[in-house]
GROMACS .gro file of N, CA and C in nm:
model
  309
    1MET      N    1   0.735  -2.249   1.093
    1MET     CA    2   0.711  -2.246   0.951
    1MET      C    3   0.783  -2.359   0.878
    2LYS      N    4   0.888  -2.414   0.937
    2LYS     CA    5   0.967  -2.516   0.870
    2LYS      C    6   0.884  -2.636   0.826
    3PRO      N    7   0.795  -2.692   0.910
    3PRO     CA    8   0.714  -2.805   0.864
    3PRO      C    9   0.629  -2.771   0.741
    4ASP      N   10   0.579  -2.648   0.734
    4ASP     CA   11   0.500  -2.606   0.618
    4ASP      C   12   0.584  -2.603   0.491
    5VAL      N   13   0.708  -2.556   0.503
    5VAL     CA   14   0.798  -2.551   0.387
    5VAL      C   15   0.833  -2.692   0.343
    6VAL      N   16   0.862  -2.780   0.437
    6VAL     CA   17   0.893  -2.919   0.405
    6VAL      C   18   0.775  -2.984   0.333
    7LEU      N   19   0.654  -2.958   0.380
    7LEU     CA   20   0.534  -3.012   0.317
    7LEU      C   21   0.519  -2.959   0.175
    8LYS      N   22   0.542  -2.831   0.155
    8LYS     CA   23   0.531  -2.771   0.021
    8LYS      C   24   0.634  -2.831  -0.074
    9ILE      N   25   0.756  -2.849  -0.026
    9ILE     CA   26   0.861  -2.910  -0.109
    9ILE      C   27   0.821  -3.053  -0.146
   10LYS      N   28   0.766  -3.127  -0.050
   10LYS     CA   29   0.721  -3.264  -0.077
   10LYS      C   30   0.610  -3.265  -0.181
   11GLU      N   31   0.515  -3.172  -0.171
   11GLU     CA   32   0.406  -3.163  -0.269
   11GLU      C   33   0.462  -3.138  -0.409
   12GLU      N   34   0.556  -3.046  -0.420
   12GLU     CA   35   0.613  -3.014  -0.551
   12GLU      C   36   0.699  -3.129  -0.603
   13TRP      N   37   0.768  -3.198  -0.513
   13TRP     CA   38   0.847  -3.316  -0.553
   13TRP      C   39   0.753  -3.425  -0.606
   14ASP      N   40   0.648  -3.454  -0.530
   14ASP     CA   41   0.552  -3.558  -0.570
   14ASP      C   42   0.483  -3.525  -0.702
   15ALA      N   43   0.464  -3.395  -0.730
   15ALA     CA   44   0.400  -3.353  -0.855
   15ALA      C   45   0.497  -3.357  -0.973
   16GLY      N   46   0.625  -3.381  -0.945
   16GLY     CA   47   0.724  -3.388  -1.052
   16GLY      C   48   0.780  -3.252  -1.093
   17PHE      N   49   0.759  -3.150  -1.010
   17PHE     CA   50   0.807  -3.016  -1.041
   17PHE      C   51   0.953  -2.996  -0.999
   18LEU      N   52   1.006  -3.082  -0.913
   18LEU     CA   53   1.141  -3.067  -0.860
   18LEU      C   54   1.228  -3.185  -0.898
   19ALA      N   55   1.359  -3.163  -0.901
   19ALA     CA   56   1.457  -3.268  -0.926
   19ALA      C   57   1.581  -3.237  -0.845
   20VAL      N   58   1.663  -3.338  -0.821
   20VAL     CA   59   1.788  -3.321  -0.748
   20VAL      C   60   1.893  -3.263  -0.842
   21SER      N   61   1.972  -3.170  -0.792
   21SER     CA   62   2.082  -3.111  -0.868
   21SER      C   63   2.208  -3.121  -0.784
   22ASN      N   64   2.305  -3.196  -0.831
   22ASN     CA   65   2.431  -3.212  -0.758
   22ASN      C   66   2.534  -3.111  -0.805
   23TYR      N   67   2.591  -3.036  -0.714
   23TYR     CA   68   2.695  -2.938  -0.740
   23TYR      C   69   2.653  -2.832  -0.843
   24PRO      N   70   2.542  -2.765  -0.821
   24PRO     CA   71   2.497  -2.664  -0.917
   24PRO      C   72   2.583  -2.537  -0.910
   25GLN      N   73   2.587  -2.465  -1.020
   25GLN     CA   74   2.660  -2.338  -1.025
   25GLN      C   75   2.582  -2.228  -0.953
   26TRP      N   76   2.450  -2.232  -0.961
   26TRP     CA   77   2.363  -2.132  -0.897
   26TRP      C   78   2.284  -2.198  -0.786
   27VAL      N   79   2.275  -2.131  -0.671
   27VAL     CA   80   2.194  -2.180  -0.560
   27VAL      C   81   2.124  -2.061  -0.496
   28ALA      N   82   1.993  -2.074  -0.474
   28ALA     CA   83   1.915  -1.967  -0.411
   28ALA      C   84   1.858  -2.018  -0.279
   29ASN      N   85   1.816  -1.927  -0.196
   29ASN     CA   86   1.757  -1.962  -0.067
   29ASN      C   87   1.605  -1.959  -0.072
   30ILE      N   88   1.544  -2.046   0.005
   30ILE     CA   89   1.399  -2.045   0.021
   30ILE      C   90   1.363  -1.933   0.119
   31VAL      N   91   1.255  -1.863   0.087
   31VAL     CA   92   1.206  -1.756   0.175
   31VAL      C   93   1.060  -1.788   0.208
   32PRO      N   94   1.033  -1.842   0.327
   32PRO     CA   95   0.894  -1.870   0.363
   32PRO      C   96   0.821  -1.739   0.398
   33VAL      N   97   0.706  -1.719   0.336
   33VAL     CA   98   0.628  -1.597   0.358
   33VAL      C   99   0.492  -1.636   0.415
   34PRO      N  100   0.459  -1.588   0.535
   34PRO     CA  101   0.329  -1.623   0.594
   34PRO      C  102   0.214  -1.557   0.517
   35LYS      N  103   0.108  -1.636   0.496
   35LYS     CA  104  -0.012  -1.585   0.429
   35LYS      C  105  -0.116  -1.550   0.534
   36LYS      N  106  -0.221  -1.478   0.493
   36LYS     CA  107  -0.325  -1.436   0.587
   36LYS      C  108  -0.398  -1.554   0.649
   37ASP      N  109  -0.408  -1.666   0.576
   37ASP     CA  110  -0.479  -1.783   0.628
   37ASP      C  111  -0.390  -1.870   0.716
   38ARG      N  112  -0.276  -1.816   0.759
   38ARG     CA  113  -0.180  -1.881   0.849
   38ARG      C  114  -0.101  -1.994   0.781
   39LYS      N  115  -0.120  -2.012   0.652
   39LYS     CA  116  -0.038  -2.106   0.576
   39LYS      C  117   0.089  -2.032   0.533
   40VAL      N  118   0.178  -2.104   0.468
   40VAL     CA  119   0.304  -2.045   0.426
   40VAL      C  120   0.318  -2.055   0.274
   41ARG      N  121   0.360  -1.946   0.214
   41ARG     CA  122   0.392  -1.946   0.071
   41ARG      C  123   0.543  -1.965   0.061
   42MET      N  124   0.586  -2.065  -0.013
   42MET     CA  125   0.728  -2.090  -0.030
   42MET      C  126   0.779  -2.010  -0.150
   43CYS      N  127   0.860  -1.911  -0.124
   43CYS     CA  128   0.920  -1.830  -0.229
   43CYS      C  129   1.069  -1.863  -0.236
   44VAL      N  130   1.131  -1.832  -0.348
   44VAL     CA  131   1.274  -1.853  -0.364
   44VAL      C  132   1.336  -1.720  -0.404
   45ASP      N  133   1.447  -1.685  -0.341
   45ASP     CA  134   1.514  -1.556  -0.364
   45ASP      C  135   1.610  -1.568  -0.483
   46TYR      N  136   1.565  -1.527  -0.600
   46TYR     CA  137   1.645  -1.534  -0.722
   46TYR      C  138   1.707  -1.399  -0.758
   47ARG      N  139   1.724  -1.309  -0.662
   47ARG     CA  140   1.778  -1.177  -0.694
   47ARG      C  141   1.917  -1.182  -0.756
   48ASP      N  142   2.005  -1.271  -0.707
   48ASP     CA  143   2.139  -1.281  -0.766
   48ASP      C  144   2.131  -1.327  -0.911
   49LEU      N  145   2.047  -1.425  -0.938
   49LEU     CA  146   2.028  -1.473  -1.075
   49LEU      C  147   1.971  -1.362  -1.164
   50ASN      N  148   1.874  -1.287  -1.112
   50ASN     CA  149   1.815  -1.178  -1.189
   50ASN      C  150   1.920  -1.072  -1.224
   51ARG      N  151   2.009  -1.041  -1.129
   51ARG     CA  152   2.113  -0.941  -1.156
   51ARG      C  153   2.209  -0.988  -1.266
   52ALA      N  154   2.233  -1.119  -1.272
   52ALA     CA  155   2.327  -1.173  -1.371
   52ALA      C  156   2.262  -1.202  -1.506
   53SER      N  157   2.131  -1.197  -1.513
   53SER     CA  158   2.060  -1.229  -1.637
   53SER      C  159   2.052  -1.108  -1.729
   54PRO      N  160   2.058  -1.132  -1.861
   54PRO     CA  161   2.044  -1.019  -1.955
   54PRO      C  162   1.904  -0.959  -1.946
   55LYS      N  163   1.896  -0.830  -1.967
   55LYS     CA  164   1.768  -0.759  -1.958
   55LYS      C  165   1.697  -0.762  -2.094
   56ASP      N  166   1.565  -0.774  -2.091
   56ASP     CA  167   1.484  -0.766  -2.213
   56ASP      C  168   1.474  -0.620  -2.254
   57ASN      N  169   1.490  -0.594  -2.381
   57ASN     CA  170   1.483  -0.457  -2.430
   57ASN      C  171   1.352  -0.429  -2.504
   58PHE      N  172   1.246  -0.496  -2.464
   58PHE     CA  173   1.117  -0.471  -2.527
   58PHE      C  174   1.009  -0.471  -2.420
   59PRO      N  175   0.910  -0.384  -2.432
   59PRO     CA  176   0.803  -0.378  -2.332
   59PRO      C  177   0.699  -0.488  -2.354
   60LEU      N  178   0.635  -0.529  -2.247
   60LEU     CA  179   0.524  -0.624  -2.259
   60LEU      C  180   0.400  -0.548  -2.306
   61PRO      N  181   0.309  -0.616  -2.377
   61PRO     CA  182   0.187  -0.548  -2.422
   61PRO      C  183   0.097  -0.511  -2.305
   62HIS      N  184   0.020  -0.405  -2.322
   62HIS     CA  185  -0.075  -0.363  -2.219
   62HIS      C  186  -0.193  -0.459  -2.215
   63ILE      N  187  -0.250  -0.479  -2.097
   63ILE     CA  188  -0.360  -0.573  -2.079
   63ILE      C  189  -0.480  -0.539  -2.167
   64ASP      N  190  -0.510  -0.409  -2.187
   64ASP     CA  191  -0.625  -0.374  -2.270
   64ASP      C  192  -0.603  -0.415  -2.415
   65MET      N  193  -0.480  -0.409  -2.463
   65MET     CA  194  -0.451  -0.453  -2.599
   65MET      C  195  -0.467  -0.605  -2.610
   66LEU      N  196  -0.424  -0.678  -2.508
   66LEU     CA  197  -0.440  -0.823  -2.508
   66LEU      C  198  -0.587  -0.863  -2.508
   67VAL      N  199  -0.667  -0.795  -2.428
   67VAL     CA  200  -0.811  -0.825  -2.422
   67VAL      C  201  -0.877  -0.792  -2.555
   68ASP      N  202  -0.844  -0.679  -2.614
   68ASP     CA  203  -0.901  -0.641  -2.743
   68ASP      C  204  -0.867  -0.743  -2.852
   69ASN      N  205  -0.749  -0.802  -2.845
   69ASN     CA  206  -0.708  -0.900  -2.946
   69ASN      C  207  -0.782  -1.032  -2.934
   70THR      N  208  -0.856  -1.054  -2.826
   70THR     CA  209  -0.932  -1.179  -2.811
   70THR      C  210  -1.072  -1.169  -2.871
   71ALA      N  211  -1.113  -1.051  -2.913
   71ALA     CA  212  -1.247  -1.032  -2.971
   71ALA      C  213  -1.264  -1.121  -3.094
   72CYS      N  214  -1.384  -1.176  -3.109
   72CYS     CA  215  -1.422  -1.260  -3.224
   72CYS      C  216  -1.352  -1.396  -3.224
   73HIS      N  217  -1.295  -1.438  -3.115
   73HIS     CA  218  -1.235  -1.571  -3.107
   73HIS      C  219  -1.322  -1.660  -3.020
   74ALA      N  220  -1.328  -1.788  -3.055
   74ALA     CA  221  -1.417  -1.880  -2.985
   74ALA      C  222  -1.349  -1.949  -2.866
   75PHE      N  223  -1.218  -1.962  -2.868
   75PHE     CA  224  -1.148  -2.034  -2.762
   75PHE      C  225  -1.047  -1.943  -2.692
   76PHE      N  226  -1.041  -1.958  -2.563
   76PHE     CA  227  -0.944  -1.884  -2.483
   76PHE      C  228  -0.873  -1.985  -2.394
   77SER      N  229  -0.751  -1.956  -2.357
   77SER     CA  230  -0.674  -2.044  -2.270
   77SER      C  231  -0.622  -1.964  -2.151
   78PHE      N  232  -0.639  -2.019  -2.033
   78PHE     CA  233  -0.591  -1.954  -1.912
   78PHE      C  234  -0.506  -2.053  -1.833
   79MET      N  235  -0.405  -2.001  -1.766
   79MET     CA  236  -0.322  -2.088  -1.682
   79MET      C  237  -0.391  -2.112  -1.550
   80ASP      N  238  -0.371  -2.228  -1.497
   80ASP     CA  239  -0.423  -2.264  -1.366
   80ASP      C  240  -0.341  -2.191  -1.260
   81GLY      N  241  -0.405  -2.112  -1.176
   81GLY     CA  242  -0.335  -2.036  -1.074
   81GLY      C  243  -0.267  -2.123  -0.970
   82PHE      N  244  -0.317  -2.246  -0.950
   82PHE     CA  245  -0.260  -2.335  -0.849
   82PHE      C  246  -0.115  -2.370  -0.881
   83SER      N  247  -0.089  -2.397  -1.007
   83SER     CA  248   0.047  -2.439  -1.045
   83SER      C  249   0.097  -2.360  -1.165
   84GLY      N  250   0.061  -2.234  -1.171
   84GLY     CA  251   0.092  -2.151  -1.286
   84GLY      C  252   0.239  -2.147  -1.324
   85TYR      N  253   0.328  -2.133  -1.226
   85TYR     CA  254   0.470  -2.125  -1.258
   85TYR      C  255   0.523  -2.256  -1.312
   86ASN      N  256   0.457  -2.364  -1.282
   86ASN     CA  257   0.508  -2.496  -1.318
   86ASN      C  258   0.446  -2.551  -1.446
   87GLN      N  259   0.372  -2.472  -1.520
   87GLN     CA  260   0.308  -2.522  -1.640
   87GLN      C  261   0.388  -2.496  -1.767
   88ILE      N  262   0.487  -2.410  -1.761
   88ILE     CA  263   0.567  -2.380  -1.879
   88ILE      C  264   0.700  -2.452  -1.864
   89LEU      N  265   0.730  -2.540  -1.958
   89LEU     CA  266   0.853  -2.618  -1.952
   89LEU      C  267   0.975  -2.526  -1.966
   90MET      N  268   1.070  -2.545  -1.877
   90MET     CA  269   1.191  -2.463  -1.877
   90MET      C  270   1.296  -2.532  -1.963
   91ALA      N  271   1.376  -2.454  -2.034
   91ALA     CA  272   1.484  -2.509  -2.115
   91ALA      C  273   1.579  -2.589  -2.026
   92GLU      N  274   1.622  -2.703  -2.075
   92GLU     CA  275   1.709  -2.793  -1.998
   92GLU      C  276   1.832  -2.720  -1.944
   93GLU      N  277   1.894  -2.635  -2.026
   93GLU     CA  278   2.017  -2.567  -1.984
   93GLU      C  279   1.993  -2.460  -1.878
   94ASP      N  280   1.867  -2.423  -1.855
   94ASP     CA  281   1.835  -2.320  -1.754
   94ASP      C  282   1.785  -2.378  -1.622
   95ARG      N  283   1.755  -2.505  -1.618
   95ARG     CA  284   1.697  -2.565  -1.497
   95ARG      C  285   1.789  -2.555  -1.376
   96GLU      N  286   1.918  -2.578  -1.398
   96GLU     CA  287   2.012  -2.573  -1.286
   96GLU      C  288   2.016  -2.435  -1.220
   97LYS      N  289   1.986  -2.331  -1.297
   97LYS     CA  290   1.990  -2.194  -1.244
   97LYS      C  291   1.881  -2.170  -1.140
   98THR      N  292   1.780  -2.254  -1.136
   98THR     CA  293   1.670  -2.236  -1.041
   98THR      C  294   1.685  -2.325  -0.918
   99THR      N  295   1.804  -2.378  -0.896
   99THR     CA  296   1.830  -2.464  -0.780
   99THR      C  297   1.814  -2.384  -0.651
  100PHE      N  298   1.752  -2.448  -0.550
  100PHE     CA  299   1.743  -2.384  -0.419
  100PHE      C  300   1.780  -2.485  -0.311
  101VAL      N  301   1.821  -2.435  -0.197
  101VAL     CA  302   1.868  -2.517  -0.086
  101VAL      C  303   1.748  -2.570  -0.007
  102THR      N  304   1.751  -2.700   0.027
  102THR     CA  305   1.641  -2.759   0.103
  102THR      C  306   1.686  -2.816   0.237
  103LEU      N  307   1.806  -2.783   0.281
  103LEU     CA  308   1.857  -2.838   0.409
  103LEU      C  309   1.780  -2.786   0.527
   0.00000   0.00000   0.00000
């Protein structure tokens, strides 16, 4: 699986989704997960970061309410599933928290 993970990291680096972080305060591990098509999904284990992060005290809206709110509108926007996580710009001060090991 290692060559698949290296390839995925290279793809994300080439796309500009990754940057080098020297001496970060937070570091997570890569978790390669095999997919049914024999490819590998590169996941990152952020459980420690999640435990240290403040919890949201408000519920997310239900999907039926979101769909109902789109009635009578001419334009809709959807995220691309290929790079969905990488389409929302992260605050500069939070980027270091998403550091993962690539050794």
